[in-house]
Amino acid sequence: MSDLTPRERFLLAMRCKDVDRPPVCGMTTTATTELMEYTNSYWPDAHKSARLMANIALGAYEFLGLESIRTPYCLSYEAEALGCTVDLGKVNSTPMVKSSPYKGDPDADLVLPDPKDIMKLGRNAEVYESSKIVLKEKKDDLPVLLGVTGPFTIAGHLAGTEGLILWTLTEPDVAHRFAKFAADYERMWLTEVEKLGVDAIQMSEPTASYDMISPDMFDEFAAPNLRYVYEPLKETMQILHICGDMLPMLPNMLKSGATGCSLEEKTDSRAAVELVNKRAALIGNVGVVKPLLMGTPEEVASAAIASADAGFNIISAGCGMSAMIKKENVWAMVNAIRNYKKP
């Protein structure tokens, strides 16, 4: 199996099949300032330019060794398409939703855009075109991923996250209405994404973390909408990323129907592997702050090997990589896994 291409290895790993070693991928945000300098493509301009977005993504394999190509680099473009105001950040910080016309208004008039207009909204056309560029221009057989935001998190952008969580307790019908509106929009978007031919979407759903809601609340407000938005994806795999210690809610994540679950280092890797038992691929869970940002290459390598020894199918940073992570630390993760031998 050592002659597998990175894409072949990724697809097998996502199906929980035996491979010579795990792929080592950039699953969430992977643009470091050093990578931006290498590609001469910088945030925040890259957030609104398909060409610059693609340049960064295409450079990640050569410069950092990451065996995947992924755009974009934020969790805000869906909210922007739905009317939120977004601060695109700086060269070393990701975009953030700053305001929403619906925040705190339980009676807000939530009107879904016409599907034929979806590419006219916000940065959608640039995000979509970035995937078309990387699919056309990639020089190596690498898996291509498109990053999207989970419906419960989008609902939090629209309603205000604290307000949405409060509504799940005090006005559940209102919370359901916002979450379903976000899911209707995301399903519309993923219907378009399915036409691209990317290998997987990587969906981040941080507002549905165990730090924010209970397992029962996840089953009521998040899981049904996740299954709903995934339905248009017949060929495109689904990777669900949720921050925090998700061990208590891994069974709930599995109910979403996602092909893979992406986890932080806070989740016990061996316990996660045992619990999931190949019902979905497990992805992660090398710490973003410690060791990737603040640790030594040796500490990074040790963390990556620990995830592989536990049985994770794909090795990746446990969450979005800080733009300030150094090249040598990313390569330490990559080389540790490229030279990995199963115990």
PDB file of C-alpha atoms in Angstrom, residues 106-313:
ATOM      1  CA  PRO A 106     -37.583  36.087  18.158  1.00  0.00           C
ATOM      2  CA  ASP A 107     -40.060  37.411  15.590  1.00  0.00           C
ATOM      3  CA  ALA A 108     -37.457  38.091  12.904  1.00  0.00           C
ATOM      4  CA  ASP A 109     -38.694  37.662   9.335  1.00  0.00           C
ATOM      5  CA  LEU A 110     -36.410  34.902   8.054  1.00  0.00           C
ATOM      6  CA  VAL A 111     -36.696  34.783   4.274  1.00  0.00           C
ATOM      7  CA  LEU A 112     -34.748  32.185   2.349  1.00  0.00           C
ATOM      8  CA  PRO A 113     -32.999  33.529  -0.773  1.00  0.00           C
ATOM      9  CA  ASP A 114     -33.957  32.204  -4.188  1.00  0.00           C
ATOM     10  CA  PRO A 115     -31.686  29.235  -5.022  1.00  0.00           C
ATOM     11  CA  LYS A 116     -30.846  30.728  -8.427  1.00  0.00           C
ATOM     12  CA  ASP A 117     -29.356  33.780  -6.665  1.00  0.00           C
ATOM     13  CA  ILE A 118     -27.093  31.883  -4.271  1.00  0.00           C
ATOM     14  CA  MET A 119     -23.872  32.716  -6.146  1.00  0.00           C
ATOM     15  CA  LYS A 120     -24.692  36.406  -5.929  1.00  0.00           C
ATOM     16  CA  LEU A 121     -24.665  36.362  -2.138  1.00  0.00           C
ATOM     17  CA  GLY A 122     -21.662  37.462  -0.077  1.00  0.00           C
ATOM     18  CA  ARG A 123     -18.457  35.624  -0.961  1.00  0.00           C
ATOM     19  CA  ASN A 124     -20.172  32.475  -2.250  1.00  0.00           C
ATOM     20  CA  ALA A 125     -18.974  32.821  -5.836  1.00  0.00           C
ATOM     21  CA  GLU A 126     -15.349  33.267  -4.744  1.00  0.00           C
ATOM     22  CA  VAL A 127     -15.483  30.302  -2.362  1.00  0.00           C
ATOM     23  CA  TYR A 128     -17.046  28.123  -5.066  1.00  0.00           C
ATOM     24  CA  GLU A 129     -14.565  29.225  -7.713  1.00  0.00           C
ATOM     25  CA  SER A 130     -11.641  28.501  -5.374  1.00  0.00           C
ATOM     26  CA  SER A 131     -12.595  24.813  -5.389  1.00  0.00           C
ATOM     27  CA  LYS A 132     -12.893  24.815  -9.172  1.00  0.00           C
ATOM     28  CA  ILE A 133      -9.406  26.302  -9.424  1.00  0.00           C
ATOM     29  CA  VAL A 134      -7.741  23.782  -7.115  1.00  0.00           C
ATOM     30  CA  LEU A 135      -9.497  20.855  -8.787  1.00  0.00           C
ATOM     31  CA  LYS A 136      -8.182  22.054 -12.146  1.00  0.00           C
ATOM     32  CA  GLU A 137      -4.672  23.101 -11.110  1.00  0.00           C
ATOM     33  CA  LYS A 138      -3.559  20.569  -8.470  1.00  0.00           C
ATOM     34  CA  LYS A 139      -0.362  18.874  -9.600  1.00  0.00           C
ATOM     35  CA  ASP A 140      -0.599  15.899  -7.250  1.00  0.00           C
ATOM     36  CA  ASP A 141      -3.399  13.424  -6.565  1.00  0.00           C
ATOM     37  CA  LEU A 142      -4.560  15.111  -3.374  1.00  0.00           C
ATOM     38  CA  PRO A 143      -8.023  15.077  -1.793  1.00  0.00           C
ATOM     39  CA  VAL A 144      -9.913  18.347  -2.137  1.00  0.00           C
ATOM     40  CA  LEU A 145     -12.079  19.600   0.733  1.00  0.00           C
ATOM     41  CA  LEU A 146     -14.458  22.527   1.003  1.00  0.00           C
ATOM     42  CA  GLY A 147     -15.060  24.079   4.408  1.00  0.00           C
ATOM     43  CA  VAL A 148     -18.628  24.889   5.476  1.00  0.00           C
ATOM     44  CA  THR A 149     -20.381  25.903   8.685  1.00  0.00           C
ATOM     45  CA  GLY A 150     -22.911  23.818  10.578  1.00  0.00           C
ATOM     46  CA  PRO A 151     -26.534  25.000  10.694  1.00  0.00           C
ATOM     47  CA  PHE A 152     -26.695  25.411  14.469  1.00  0.00           C
ATOM     48  CA  THR A 153     -23.596  27.612  14.360  1.00  0.00           C
ATOM     49  CA  ILE A 154     -25.020  29.651  11.471  1.00  0.00           C
ATOM     50  CA  ALA A 155     -28.213  30.063  13.513  1.00  0.00           C
ATOM     51  CA  GLY A 156     -26.056  31.372  16.357  1.00  0.00           C
ATOM     52  CA  HIS A 157     -24.477  33.920  14.023  1.00  0.00           C
ATOM     53  CA  LEU A 158     -27.934  35.094  13.019  1.00  0.00           C
ATOM     54  CA  ALA A 159     -29.649  35.119  16.419  1.00  0.00           C
ATOM     55  CA  GLY A 160     -26.619  35.707  18.612  1.00  0.00           C
ATOM     56  CA  THR A 161     -25.087  32.572  20.094  1.00  0.00           C
ATOM     57  CA  GLU A 162     -26.028  33.312  23.685  1.00  0.00           C
ATOM     58  CA  GLY A 163     -29.559  34.205  22.643  1.00  0.00           C
ATOM     59  CA  LEU A 164     -29.925  31.023  20.599  1.00  0.00           C
ATOM     60  CA  ILE A 165     -28.779  28.838  23.499  1.00  0.00           C
ATOM     61  CA  LEU A 166     -31.170  30.661  25.842  1.00  0.00           C
ATOM     62  CA  TRP A 167     -34.032  30.151  23.397  1.00  0.00           C
ATOM     63  CA  THR A 168     -33.414  26.387  23.356  1.00  0.00           C
ATOM     64  CA  LEU A 169     -34.439  26.500  27.026  1.00  0.00           C
ATOM     65  CA  THR A 170     -37.020  29.283  27.138  1.00  0.00           C
ATOM     66  CA  GLU A 171     -38.466  29.449  23.615  1.00  0.00           C
ATOM     67  CA  PRO A 172     -37.565  26.201  21.852  1.00  0.00           C
ATOM     68  CA  ASP A 173     -39.902  26.925  18.938  1.00  0.00           C
ATOM     69  CA  VAL A 174     -37.919  30.059  18.157  1.00  0.00           C
ATOM     70  CA  ALA A 175     -34.596  28.184  18.393  1.00  0.00           C
ATOM     71  CA  HIS A 176     -36.003  25.524  16.070  1.00  0.00           C
ATOM     72  CA  ARG A 177     -37.114  28.179  13.585  1.00  0.00           C
ATOM     73  CA  PHE A 178     -33.683  29.813  13.403  1.00  0.00           C
ATOM     74  CA  ALA A 179     -31.885  26.458  13.199  1.00  0.00           C
ATOM     75  CA  LYS A 180     -34.215  25.192  10.449  1.00  0.00           C
ATOM     76  CA  PHE A 181     -33.801  28.428   8.479  1.00  0.00           C
ATOM     77  CA  ALA A 182     -30.019  28.049   8.651  1.00  0.00           C
ATOM     78  CA  ALA A 183     -30.347  24.393   7.654  1.00  0.00           C
ATOM     79  CA  ASP A 184     -32.559  25.254   4.672  1.00  0.00           C
ATOM     80  CA  TYR A 185     -29.927  27.696   3.481  1.00  0.00           C
ATOM     81  CA  GLU A 186     -27.024  25.301   4.072  1.00  0.00           C
ATOM     82  CA  ARG A 187     -28.837  22.501   2.240  1.00  0.00           C
ATOM     83  CA  MET A 188     -29.279  24.878  -0.689  1.00  0.00           C
ATOM     84  CA  TRP A 189     -25.556  25.659  -0.601  1.00  0.00           C
ATOM     85  CA  LEU A 190     -24.527  22.005  -0.368  1.00  0.00           C
ATOM     86  CA  THR A 191     -26.745  21.187  -3.333  1.00  0.00           C
ATOM     87  CA  GLU A 192     -24.432  23.456  -5.328  1.00  0.00           C
ATOM     88  CA  VAL A 193     -21.294  22.077  -3.655  1.00  0.00           C
ATOM     89  CA  GLU A 194     -22.236  18.535  -4.717  1.00  0.00           C
ATOM     90  CA  LYS A 195     -21.831  19.642  -8.344  1.00  0.00           C
ATOM     91  CA  LEU A 196     -18.177  20.581  -7.814  1.00  0.00           C
ATOM     92  CA  GLY A 197     -16.732  17.096  -7.425  1.00  0.00           C
ATOM     93  CA  VAL A 198     -14.740  17.795  -4.257  1.00  0.00           C
ATOM     94  CA  ASP A 199     -13.938  14.743  -2.145  1.00  0.00           C
ATOM     95  CA  ALA A 200     -15.398  15.988   1.131  1.00  0.00           C
ATOM     96  CA  ILE A 201     -16.907  18.889   2.954  1.00  0.00           C
ATOM     97  CA  GLN A 202     -15.476  19.729   6.357  1.00  0.00           C
ATOM     98  CA  MET A 203     -18.285  21.178   8.446  1.00  0.00           C
ATOM     99  CA  SER A 204     -17.459  23.036  11.651  1.00  0.00           C
ATOM    100  CA  GLU A 205     -20.272  23.130  14.216  1.00  0.00           C
ATOM    101  CA  PRO A 206     -18.692  24.695  17.343  1.00  0.00           C
ATOM    102  CA  THR A 207     -21.965  26.010  18.777  1.00  0.00           C
ATOM    103  CA  ALA A 208     -23.130  22.392  19.144  1.00  0.00           C
ATOM    104  CA  SER A 209     -20.185  21.555  21.422  1.00  0.00           C
ATOM    105  CA  TYR A 210     -20.668  19.721  24.722  1.00  0.00           C
ATOM    106  CA  ASP A 211     -19.373  22.956  26.277  1.00  0.00           C
ATOM    107  CA  MET A 212     -22.482  24.706  24.931  1.00  0.00           C
ATOM    108  CA  ILE A 213     -25.368  22.230  24.855  1.00  0.00           C
ATOM    109  CA  SER A 214     -26.345  18.870  26.331  1.00  0.00           C
ATOM    110  CA  PRO A 215     -26.558  15.596  24.387  1.00  0.00           C
ATOM    111  CA  ASP A 216     -30.362  15.782  24.463  1.00  0.00           C
ATOM    112  CA  MET A 217     -30.258  19.331  23.084  1.00  0.00           C
ATOM    113  CA  PHE A 218     -27.885  18.164  20.347  1.00  0.00           C
ATOM    114  CA  ASP A 219     -30.331  15.453  19.349  1.00  0.00           C
ATOM    115  CA  GLU A 220     -33.177  17.953  19.247  1.00  0.00           C
ATOM    116  CA  PHE A 221     -31.612  21.053  17.692  1.00  0.00           C
ATOM    117  CA  ALA A 222     -28.487  19.909  15.806  1.00  0.00           C
ATOM    118  CA  ALA A 223     -28.563  16.281  14.653  1.00  0.00           C
ATOM    119  CA  PRO A 224     -31.808  16.403  12.616  1.00  0.00           C
ATOM    120  CA  ASN A 225     -30.616  19.491  10.743  1.00  0.00           C
ATOM    121  CA  LEU A 226     -27.220  17.930  10.081  1.00  0.00           C
ATOM    122  CA  ARG A 227     -28.868  14.867   8.536  1.00  0.00           C
ATOM    123  CA  TYR A 228     -31.087  17.193   6.507  1.00  0.00           C
ATOM    124  CA  VAL A 229     -28.252  19.305   5.088  1.00  0.00           C
ATOM    125  CA  TYR A 230     -26.169  16.235   4.267  1.00  0.00           C
ATOM    126  CA  GLU A 231     -28.921  14.677   2.116  1.00  0.00           C
ATOM    127  CA  PRO A 232     -27.900  16.331  -1.198  1.00  0.00           C
ATOM    128  CA  LEU A 233     -24.369  14.922  -0.850  1.00  0.00           C
ATOM    129  CA  LYS A 234     -24.378  11.623  -2.716  1.00  0.00           C
ATOM    130  CA  GLU A 235     -20.719  11.553  -3.807  1.00  0.00           C
ATOM    131  CA  THR A 236     -19.186  14.108  -1.407  1.00  0.00           C
ATOM    132  CA  MET A 237     -18.086  12.784   1.996  1.00  0.00           C
ATOM    133  CA  GLN A 238     -19.043  14.653   5.163  1.00  0.00           C
ATOM    134  CA  ILE A 239     -16.590  15.495   7.952  1.00  0.00           C
ATOM    135  CA  LEU A 240     -18.153  16.961  11.092  1.00  0.00           C
ATOM    136  CA  HIS A 241     -15.845  18.967  13.365  1.00  0.00           C
ATOM    137  CA  ILE A 242     -16.935  20.038  16.842  1.00  0.00           C
ATOM    138  CA  CYS A 243     -14.644  21.682  19.374  1.00  0.00           C
ATOM    139  CA  GLY A 244     -14.086  20.688  22.996  1.00  0.00           C
ATOM    140  CA  ASP A 245     -14.235  17.343  24.731  1.00  0.00           C
ATOM    141  CA  MET A 246     -16.812  15.545  22.609  1.00  0.00           C
ATOM    142  CA  LEU A 247     -16.416  12.074  24.099  1.00  0.00           C
ATOM    143  CA  PRO A 248     -19.772  12.339  25.950  1.00  0.00           C
ATOM    144  CA  MET A 249     -21.455  13.357  22.678  1.00  0.00           C
ATOM    145  CA  LEU A 250     -19.715  11.136  20.142  1.00  0.00           C
ATOM    146  CA  PRO A 251     -22.796   8.886  19.925  1.00  0.00           C
ATOM    147  CA  ASN A 252     -24.780  12.027  19.110  1.00  0.00           C
ATOM    148  CA  MET A 253     -22.284  13.090  16.435  1.00  0.00           C
ATOM    149  CA  LEU A 254     -22.669   9.680  14.835  1.00  0.00           C
ATOM    150  CA  LYS A 255     -26.422  10.256  14.578  1.00  0.00           C
ATOM    151  CA  SER A 256     -25.697  13.059  12.123  1.00  0.00           C
ATOM    152  CA  GLY A 257     -24.663  10.490   9.525  1.00  0.00           C
ATOM    153  CA  ALA A 258     -21.278  12.136   8.953  1.00  0.00           C
ATOM    154  CA  THR A 259     -18.626  10.035   7.237  1.00  0.00           C
ATOM    155  CA  GLY A 260     -15.984  11.300   9.657  1.00  0.00           C
ATOM    156  CA  CYS A 261     -15.730  13.027  13.042  1.00  0.00           C
ATOM    157  CA  SER A 262     -12.986  15.602  13.583  1.00  0.00           C
ATOM    158  CA  LEU A 263     -11.986  16.059  17.234  1.00  0.00           C
ATOM    159  CA  GLU A 264      -9.773  18.223  19.415  1.00  0.00           C
ATOM    160  CA  GLU A 265      -7.058  16.945  21.722  1.00  0.00           C
ATOM    161  CA  LYS A 266      -9.459  17.456  24.654  1.00  0.00           C
ATOM    162  CA  THR A 267     -11.237  14.283  23.543  1.00  0.00           C
ATOM    163  CA  ASP A 268      -9.547  11.113  24.813  1.00  0.00           C
ATOM    164  CA  SER A 269      -8.326   9.543  21.581  1.00  0.00           C
ATOM    165  CA  ARG A 270      -8.268   5.895  22.684  1.00  0.00           C
ATOM    166  CA  ALA A 271     -11.687   6.109  24.287  1.00  0.00           C
ATOM    167  CA  ALA A 272     -13.037   7.766  21.129  1.00  0.00           C
ATOM    168  CA  VAL A 273     -11.687   5.008  18.888  1.00  0.00           C
ATOM    169  CA  GLU A 274     -13.197   2.330  21.104  1.00  0.00           C
ATOM    170  CA  LEU A 275     -16.571   4.071  21.290  1.00  0.00           C
ATOM    171  CA  VAL A 276     -16.890   4.842  17.567  1.00  0.00           C
ATOM    172  CA  ASN A 277     -15.689   1.369  16.532  1.00  0.00           C
ATOM    173  CA  LYS A 278     -15.274   2.232  12.832  1.00  0.00           C
ATOM    174  CA  ARG A 279     -18.796   3.596  12.432  1.00  0.00           C
ATOM    175  CA  ALA A 280     -17.134   6.778  11.165  1.00  0.00           C
ATOM    176  CA  ALA A 281     -13.579   7.849  10.457  1.00  0.00           C
ATOM    177  CA  LEU A 282     -11.859   9.675  13.333  1.00  0.00           C
ATOM    178  CA  ILE A 283      -9.799  12.725  12.455  1.00  0.00           C
ATOM    179  CA  GLY A 284      -7.456  14.800  14.613  1.00  0.00           C
ATOM    180  CA  ASN A 285      -6.401  15.349  17.301  1.00  0.00           C
ATOM    181  CA  VAL A 286      -3.023  17.083  17.576  1.00  0.00           C
ATOM    182  CA  GLY A 287      -3.350  20.132  19.833  1.00  0.00           C
ATOM    183  CA  VAL A 288      -3.442  23.466  18.043  1.00  0.00           C
ATOM    184  CA  VAL A 289      -2.029  25.573  20.893  1.00  0.00           C
ATOM    185  CA  LYS A 290       0.026  22.886  22.607  1.00  0.00           C
ATOM    186  CA  PRO A 291       2.038  21.519  20.915  1.00  0.00           C
ATOM    187  CA  LEU A 292       1.567  22.950  17.395  1.00  0.00           C
ATOM    188  CA  LEU A 293       1.792  26.650  18.288  1.00  0.00           C
ATOM    189  CA  MET A 294       3.762  26.628  21.540  1.00  0.00           C
ATOM    190  CA  GLY A 295       5.548  23.281  21.560  1.00  0.00           C
ATOM    191  CA  THR A 296       8.713  21.870  20.055  1.00  0.00           C
ATOM    192  CA  PRO A 297       8.860  19.722  16.907  1.00  0.00           C
ATOM    193  CA  GLU A 298       9.574  16.743  19.152  1.00  0.00           C
ATOM    194  CA  GLU A 299       6.420  17.408  21.168  1.00  0.00           C
ATOM    195  CA  VAL A 300       4.381  17.738  17.970  1.00  0.00           C
ATOM    196  CA  ALA A 301       5.723  14.454  16.628  1.00  0.00           C
ATOM    197  CA  SER A 302       4.921  12.707  19.902  1.00  0.00           C
ATOM    198  CA  ALA A 303       1.330  14.014  19.856  1.00  0.00           C
ATOM    199  CA  ALA A 304       0.817  12.949  16.247  1.00  0.00           C
ATOM    200  CA  ILE A 305       2.111   9.448  16.971  1.00  0.00           C
ATOM    201  CA  ALA A 306      -0.152   9.211  20.019  1.00  0.00           C
ATOM    202  CA  SER A 307      -3.194   9.925  17.831  1.00  0.00           C
ATOM    203  CA  ALA A 308      -2.055   7.346  15.282  1.00  0.00           C
ATOM    204  CA  ASP A 309      -1.338   4.751  17.985  1.00  0.00           C
ATOM    205  CA  ALA A 310      -4.822   5.292  19.378  1.00  0.00           C
ATOM    206  CA  GLY A 311      -6.258   4.360  15.993  1.00  0.00           C
ATOM    207  CA  PHE A 312      -7.274   7.691  14.455  1.00  0.00           C
ATOM    208  CA  ASN A 313      -7.896   7.218  10.740  1.00  0.00           C
TER     209      ASN A 313
END
